[in-house]
XYZ file of C-alpha atoms in Angstrom:
191
model
C 31.878 3.666 5.178
C 32.522 7.084 4.882
C 30.492 8.864 1.874
C 31.641 12.117 0.460
C 28.921 13.950 -1.814
C 30.610 16.660 -4.036
C 28.490 18.728 -6.358
C 28.560 21.693 -8.733
C 25.985 23.821 -10.790
C 27.289 23.159 -14.351
C 28.925 21.197 -16.397
C 31.738 23.115 -16.835
C 32.653 23.595 -13.499
C 35.100 21.399 -11.520
C 34.843 19.081 -8.728
C 38.598 18.837 -8.021
C 38.577 20.885 -5.019
C 35.768 19.307 -3.227
C 37.393 15.772 -4.306
C 40.364 16.594 -2.862
C 39.023 17.991 0.569
C 36.791 14.930 0.875
C 40.076 12.572 0.215
C 42.024 14.324 2.400
C 39.025 13.958 5.661
C 39.558 10.106 4.580
C 36.492 9.245 3.072
C 35.519 5.732 1.477
C 34.092 6.428 -1.617
C 33.106 9.777 -3.389
C 30.425 10.223 -5.214
C 30.044 13.268 -7.610
C 26.758 14.979 -9.007
C 26.843 18.249 -11.639
C 23.154 19.244 -10.941
C 22.022 22.905 -9.963
C 21.320 23.032 -6.472
C 18.304 24.365 -6.437
C 17.060 21.318 -8.562
C 14.671 19.110 -6.231
C 16.068 15.914 -7.973
C 19.210 14.785 -7.620
C 20.137 11.248 -8.903
C 23.229 10.620 -7.129
C 22.610 12.164 -4.210
C 19.308 10.222 -3.896
C 21.348 7.016 -5.166
C 23.596 7.731 -2.192
C 20.684 8.378 0.373
C 19.301 4.765 -0.643
C 21.784 2.802 0.167
C 23.702 4.438 3.148
C 22.810 3.024 6.458
C 23.242 2.895 9.756
C 26.421 3.837 11.444
C 27.831 5.465 7.963
C 29.137 8.957 7.392
C 27.669 11.240 4.612
C 30.666 14.193 4.226
C 30.156 17.365 2.414
C 33.000 20.197 1.818
C 30.093 22.919 2.630
C 26.357 22.666 3.317
C 24.998 23.993 0.058
C 26.244 20.921 -1.859
C 23.186 19.680 -0.658
C 20.761 22.260 -1.427
C 19.597 25.740 -1.282
C 17.168 25.565 0.933
C 17.915 25.369 4.613
C 14.257 23.856 5.410
C 15.163 20.890 3.085
C 18.428 20.400 4.258
C 17.334 20.458 7.591
C 14.690 17.897 6.806
C 17.675 16.125 5.329
C 19.635 16.505 8.324
C 17.142 14.991 10.651
C 16.285 11.938 8.438
C 20.014 11.258 8.553
C 19.222 11.654 12.318
C 16.594 9.148 12.631
C 18.743 6.802 10.728
C 21.403 6.729 13.157
C 23.894 8.228 9.811
C 26.277 10.552 10.365
C 26.817 14.010 8.881
C 29.686 16.144 8.835
C 30.255 19.702 6.724
C 33.921 20.318 6.782
C 34.074 24.164 6.009
C 31.678 24.597 9.633
C 33.687 22.123 11.343
C 30.284 20.146 12.182
C 30.902 16.791 12.672
C 27.610 14.845 14.563
C 29.713 12.095 15.783
C 30.934 14.171 18.269
C 28.484 16.143 20.864
C 29.703 19.599 19.848
C 28.663 18.917 15.896
C 24.878 17.193 17.262
C 24.626 20.678 18.984
C 25.296 22.832 16.504
C 22.588 20.747 14.171
C 20.242 21.160 16.991
C 21.250 24.384 16.953
C 20.637 24.958 13.412
C 17.121 22.984 13.599
C 15.695 25.313 16.402
C 16.708 28.413 14.419
C 14.879 27.262 11.324
C 11.880 25.863 13.448
C 11.673 29.676 15.202
C 11.723 31.049 11.514
C 9.188 28.551 10.134
C 7.297 29.645 12.956
C 7.468 33.273 12.586
C 6.439 32.860 8.907
C 3.176 31.513 9.993
C 2.035 33.451 12.535
C 2.688 36.251 10.069
C 0.750 34.508 7.534
C -1.883 33.893 10.220
C -2.163 38.081 11.250
C -2.226 38.791 7.728
C -5.172 36.518 7.017
C -7.382 38.194 10.328
C -6.278 41.307 8.885
C -7.575 40.598 5.473
C -10.917 38.634 7.120
C -11.220 42.649 9.338
C -11.268 43.890 6.342
C -13.829 41.757 4.154
C -11.035 40.807 1.774
C -10.103 37.342 2.667
C -12.034 34.877 0.884
C -10.236 31.301 1.601
C -8.814 28.732 -0.532
C -11.076 28.539 -4.057
C -12.665 25.611 -3.975
C -11.874 22.974 -6.994
C -14.676 20.885 -6.807
C -17.626 23.073 -7.334
C -21.141 21.764 -7.827
C -20.213 22.640 -11.968
C -17.414 20.099 -11.876
C -18.033 17.634 -13.767
C -15.746 14.838 -12.240
C -17.265 15.478 -9.329
C -20.842 15.241 -10.680
C -19.675 12.305 -12.614
C -18.243 10.619 -9.265
C -21.553 11.092 -7.666
C -23.462 9.608 -10.247
C -21.109 6.493 -9.901
C -21.895 6.524 -7.160
C -25.752 6.355 -7.027
C -25.611 3.846 -10.437
C -22.314 1.621 -9.761
C -21.268 -0.539 -6.553
C -17.644 0.122 -7.544
C -15.405 1.397 -4.864
C -14.709 4.891 -3.547
C -10.948 4.157 -4.592
C -12.067 3.293 -8.047
C -14.445 5.724 -8.598
C -11.771 8.491 -8.124
C -9.503 6.952 -10.048
C -11.993 7.065 -12.916
C -12.940 10.484 -12.542
C -9.844 12.403 -11.495
C -11.283 13.511 -7.921
C -9.523 13.268 -5.147
C -11.108 10.820 -2.350
C -10.843 13.206 0.140
C -12.600 15.968 -1.795
C -15.391 13.314 -2.917
C -15.475 12.276 0.629
C -16.312 15.987 1.759
C -18.710 16.151 -0.802
C -20.858 12.811 0.023
C -20.863 14.082 3.545
C -22.274 17.556 2.634
C -24.611 16.027 -0.013
C -25.446 13.309 3.715
C -26.064 16.493 5.575
C -28.186 18.500 3.298
C -30.507 15.352 2.824
C -30.711 15.428 6.622
C -31.741 18.783 7.292
């Protein structure tokens, strides 16, 4: 099955051009949506992605129809690839049903990965420099000794037979933070 996805950002914009291009391509069904590209939840797209299956094809007129964020877009493309769902971008001539289309998407993914790695490297360099200047403090701890939820969680651990999961549900403390605190307390008692 070949699905087309057409999206515009506002209610007063028109989908006709996209629908015409998708129909001309030969899609079996067009899913239409009027929502901003920066919106994280696109109900029609999410429903389409949940029903599309192995061997199907998703067609869009332009890459930005799926969203504005390149990283999220490439993650979506990777999810489609893992599910053996083909992907076509009409204005770029990319069609993952062909070796050339797969190649172009791979190159795009590689550039995206390079960009992410360069950002991480800049961040690490900035942190290193800030530490050398004595200005880097790290992330502020949410659960300090004065945090009432953590204190209540410890009290429940000592006075009841509730599980960690139950205690965390009651106190709204994350399980990971609670386990860290318990380990920290055990290390202090062991000294």
